[in-house]
């Protein structure tokens, strides 16, 4: 399977094998949320991005290797339906940006801009993107043997930024953060993995940035 294939709800997960990290993408729940299981190839330690739904499927995917950490990209309910059960059954450490912590069903350790989240020998950089929610984050993995990998939650999709309810202030904040912290800071080959639907690259989306700004969503 290629990086850009969807992982349909109830279907087979998409597995991306990198030199140091294995990324497994699975779509769960009625809103086709993407959950991403990251496994360090050297240590076997695992991290889950968004315990979105279908706890039993996520737990089966995690398997006997256990789970060290769950990062919730933002506070919207469709991204944490399975969080409480997954944490209770694995003992994983839950993380979320401090500004979105009050929206989760369980207490979580706070994240902030510039923090590093480890999964075994691999590191993920926390990028705070304000607009979809106050505490939305993206997680950046700078693959030493390949292209950067960016897990964007609902802040960036193929075709535009995340929903800001047509609020000019929220949209302005999000498009500014996305352009400055992602498009201006990372190379075009950066592959991003959103909270729903297909993957894309920054280079593929870059020409449309002026159009996104002009339409206001």
Short mmCIF file of C-alpha atoms in Angstrom, two decimals:
data_model
loop_
_atom_site.label_atom_id
_atom_site.label_comp_id
_atom_site.label_asym_id
_atom_site.label_seq_id
_atom_site.Cartn_x
_atom_site.Cartn_y
_atom_site.Cartn_z
CA UNK A 1 0.00 0.00 0.00
CA UNK A 2 1.17 3.52 -0.71
CA UNK A 3 1.32 6.35 1.81
CA UNK A 4 -1.66 8.08 0.20
CA UNK A 5 -4.15 5.23 0.46
CA UNK A 6 -7.05 5.59 2.84
CA UNK A 7 -7.59 3.14 5.68
CA UNK A 8 -11.37 2.65 5.38
CA UNK A 9 -13.46 2.11 8.49
CA UNK A 10 -13.51 -1.60 9.27
CA UNK A 11 -10.86 -2.24 6.59
CA UNK A 12 -7.24 -3.21 6.75
CA UNK A 13 -4.84 -0.70 8.29
CA UNK A 14 -2.24 1.02 6.12
CA UNK A 15 1.33 0.29 7.26
CA UNK A 16 4.20 2.65 6.42
CA UNK A 17 7.61 1.15 7.18
CA UNK A 18 10.29 3.76 7.79
CA UNK A 19 13.91 3.06 8.74
CA UNK A 20 13.40 3.67 12.45
CA UNK A 21 9.63 3.89 12.85
CA UNK A 22 6.59 1.94 11.69
CA UNK A 23 3.41 3.97 11.22
CA UNK A 24 0.08 2.15 11.10
CA UNK A 25 -2.92 4.21 9.99
CA UNK A 26 -6.43 2.98 10.71
CA UNK A 27 -9.78 4.70 10.16
CA UNK A 28 -12.30 4.24 12.97
CA UNK A 29 -15.76 5.36 14.00
CA UNK A 30 -18.69 6.99 12.17
CA UNK A 31 -16.66 10.08 11.23
CA UNK A 32 -13.83 8.06 9.67
CA UNK A 33 -11.20 9.35 12.07
CA UNK A 34 -7.61 8.40 11.42
CA UNK A 35 -5.73 6.92 14.36
CA UNK A 36 -1.98 6.42 14.00
CA UNK A 37 0.02 3.80 15.89
CA UNK A 38 3.75 4.56 15.88
CA UNK A 39 6.23 1.83 16.83
CA UNK A 40 9.95 2.36 17.35
CA UNK A 41 11.66 -0.39 15.37
CA UNK A 42 14.65 -0.52 17.72
CA UNK A 43 12.82 -0.81 21.05
CA UNK A 44 9.26 -1.86 20.14
CA UNK A 45 7.81 1.01 22.18
CA UNK A 46 4.49 2.27 20.83
CA UNK A 47 2.64 5.59 20.77
CA UNK A 48 -0.91 6.24 19.58
CA UNK A 49 -2.03 9.49 17.99
CA UNK A 50 -5.76 10.00 18.66
CA UNK A 51 -7.61 7.16 20.38
CA UNK A 52 -10.55 8.28 18.30
CA UNK A 53 -13.06 5.42 18.44
CA UNK A 54 -13.52 1.63 18.39
CA UNK A 55 -11.36 0.88 21.41
CA UNK A 56 -11.44 -2.85 20.72
CA UNK A 57 -9.91 -2.38 17.25
CA UNK A 58 -7.24 -0.06 18.58
CA UNK A 59 -6.37 -2.44 21.41
CA UNK A 60 -6.10 -5.33 18.95
CA UNK A 61 -3.79 -3.21 16.80
CA UNK A 62 -1.64 -2.35 19.84
CA UNK A 63 -1.45 -6.04 20.75
CA UNK A 64 0.88 -7.54 23.34
CA UNK A 65 3.60 -4.95 22.77
CA UNK A 66 1.76 -2.50 25.00
CA UNK A 67 1.33 1.23 24.66
CA UNK A 68 3.49 3.88 26.30
CA UNK A 69 1.76 7.09 25.25
CA UNK A 70 -1.44 8.46 23.72
CA UNK A 71 -1.35 11.95 22.20
CA UNK A 72 -4.70 13.62 21.52
CA UNK A 73 -4.33 16.22 18.78
CA UNK A 74 -7.24 18.34 20.03
CA UNK A 75 -10.29 18.30 22.26
CA UNK A 76 -13.09 17.47 19.80
CA UNK A 77 -14.95 14.38 20.92
CA UNK A 78 -14.53 12.38 17.72
CA UNK A 79 -10.79 12.26 18.46
CA UNK A 80 -11.03 10.81 21.98
CA UNK A 81 -14.05 8.47 22.19
CA UNK A 82 -11.77 5.48 22.90
CA UNK A 83 -9.23 7.35 25.01
CA UNK A 84 -10.49 6.42 28.47
CA UNK A 85 -10.75 2.70 27.67
CA UNK A 86 -7.41 2.53 25.85
CA UNK A 87 -5.60 4.27 28.72
CA UNK A 88 -7.35 2.12 31.35
CA UNK A 89 -6.38 -1.12 29.61
CA UNK A 90 -2.83 -0.23 28.61
CA UNK A 91 -1.66 2.17 31.32
CA UNK A 92 -0.49 4.55 28.60
CA UNK A 93 0.39 8.13 29.48
CA UNK A 94 -2.19 10.54 27.96
CA UNK A 95 -0.92 13.85 26.54
CA UNK A 96 -2.76 16.88 25.14
CA UNK A 97 -1.99 20.57 24.75
CA UNK A 98 -2.77 22.45 27.96
CA UNK A 99 -5.32 24.69 26.23
CA UNK A 100 -7.47 21.69 25.27
CA UNK A 101 -7.03 19.61 28.42
CA UNK A 102 -10.41 20.52 29.89
CA UNK A 103 -12.15 19.00 26.88
CA UNK A 104 -10.94 15.45 27.49
CA UNK A 105 -12.78 12.80 29.54
CA UNK A 106 -9.72 11.99 31.67
CA UNK A 107 -6.82 14.01 33.05
CA UNK A 108 -3.86 14.29 30.69
CA UNK A 109 -0.34 15.65 30.93
CA UNK A 110 0.03 19.04 29.22
CA UNK A 111 1.92 19.65 26.02
CA UNK A 112 3.30 22.98 24.79
CA UNK A 113 4.90 24.38 21.65
CA UNK A 114 8.40 22.98 21.16
CA UNK A 115 7.99 19.98 23.46
CA UNK A 116 9.46 16.65 22.41
CA UNK A 117 7.48 13.42 22.71
CA UNK A 118 9.54 10.25 22.52
CA UNK A 119 8.56 6.85 21.21
CA UNK A 120 11.51 4.61 21.91
CA UNK A 121 14.54 6.10 20.16
CA UNK A 122 12.43 8.37 17.93
CA UNK A 123 11.32 11.92 18.67
CA UNK A 124 8.20 13.88 17.75
CA UNK A 125 8.19 17.68 17.90
CA UNK A 126 5.05 19.41 19.16
CA UNK A 127 3.77 22.27 16.96
CA UNK A 128 0.92 24.35 18.40
CA UNK A 129 -1.62 25.47 15.76
CA UNK A 130 -4.33 27.78 17.11
CA UNK A 131 -7.69 28.08 15.36
CA UNK A 132 -9.47 24.77 14.90
CA UNK A 133 -9.34 24.62 18.69
CA UNK A 134 -7.20 26.65 21.11
CA UNK A 135 -4.93 23.69 21.83
CA UNK A 136 -4.63 21.85 18.52
CA UNK A 137 -1.21 20.34 17.84
CA UNK A 138 0.68 18.74 15.01
CA UNK A 139 3.45 16.23 15.64
CA UNK A 140 6.57 16.29 13.47
CA UNK A 141 8.87 13.32 12.94
CA UNK A 142 12.09 14.27 11.17
CA UNK A 143 12.92 10.92 9.60
CA UNK A 144 16.72 10.74 9.35
CA UNK A 145 16.44 8.35 6.43
CA UNK A 146 13.55 9.91 4.53
CA UNK A 147 11.10 12.78 4.30
CA UNK A 148 9.64 14.56 7.34
CA UNK A 149 6.35 13.16 8.58
CA UNK A 150 3.75 15.50 10.02
CA UNK A 151 0.62 14.37 11.91
CA UNK A 152 -1.73 17.35 11.66
CA UNK A 153 -4.94 16.32 13.42
CA UNK A 154 -7.72 18.55 12.07
CA UNK A 155 -5.56 21.63 11.48
CA UNK A 156 -4.42 20.79 7.94
CA UNK A 157 -6.00 18.62 5.25
CA UNK A 158 -5.49 18.17 1.53
CA UNK A 159 -7.37 21.17 0.16
CA UNK A 160 -7.33 23.45 3.17
CA UNK A 161 -7.00 24.13 6.85
CA UNK A 162 -9.38 22.74 9.46
CA UNK A 163 -12.85 24.05 10.24
CA UNK A 164 -12.94 27.41 12.04
CA UNK A 165 -16.72 27.95 11.70
CA UNK A 166 -16.11 30.81 9.27
CA UNK A 167 -14.85 32.91 12.18
CA UNK A 168 -12.36 35.41 10.66
CA UNK A 169 -10.24 35.62 13.82
CA UNK A 170 -9.97 31.86 14.23
CA UNK A 171 -9.32 31.35 10.52
CA UNK A 172 -6.67 34.06 10.47
CA UNK A 173 -4.91 32.49 13.43
CA UNK A 174 -4.95 29.01 11.91
CA UNK A 175 -3.89 29.94 8.39
CA UNK A 176 -1.09 32.12 9.80
CA UNK A 177 0.15 29.31 12.06
CA UNK A 178 -0.08 26.70 9.31
CA UNK A 179 1.76 28.89 6.81
CA UNK A 180 4.47 30.11 9.21
CA UNK A 181 5.09 26.97 11.27
CA UNK A 182 4.55 24.34 8.58
CA UNK A 183 4.83 25.65 5.00
CA UNK A 184 7.56 28.23 5.74
CA UNK A 185 9.54 25.89 7.99
CA UNK A 186 9.42 22.49 6.31
CA UNK A 187 10.40 21.24 2.85
CA UNK A 188 7.91 20.52 0.09
CA UNK A 189 8.50 16.77 0.35
CA UNK A 190 7.09 16.74 3.90
CA UNK A 191 4.29 14.19 4.01
CA UNK A 192 1.40 15.08 6.27
CA UNK A 193 -1.10 12.69 7.80
CA UNK A 194 -4.40 14.34 8.79
CA UNK A 195 -7.11 13.39 11.25
CA UNK A 196 -9.48 12.27 8.49
CA UNK A 197 -8.98 11.11 4.91
CA UNK A 198 -5.99 11.09 2.60
CA UNK A 199 -2.38 12.02 3.21
CA UNK A 200 -0.66 14.69 1.10
CA UNK A 201 2.57 16.68 0.90
CA UNK A 202 3.23 20.32 1.66
CA UNK A 203 4.55 20.80 -1.86
CA UNK A 204 1.33 19.52 -3.40
CA UNK A 205 -0.77 21.89 -1.30
CA UNK A 206 1.52 24.95 -1.33
CA UNK A 207 0.26 26.53 -4.60
CA UNK A 208 -3.27 26.71 -3.16
CA UNK A 209 -2.34 28.76 -0.07
CA UNK A 210 -3.38 32.11 -1.63
CA UNK A 211 -6.72 30.58 -2.64
CA UNK A 212 -7.31 29.31 0.91
CA UNK A 213 -6.65 32.77 2.30
CA UNK A 214 -8.90 34.44 -0.25
CA UNK A 215 -11.89 32.18 0.41
CA UNK A 216 -11.54 32.45 4.20
CA UNK A 217 -11.82 28.78 5.07
#
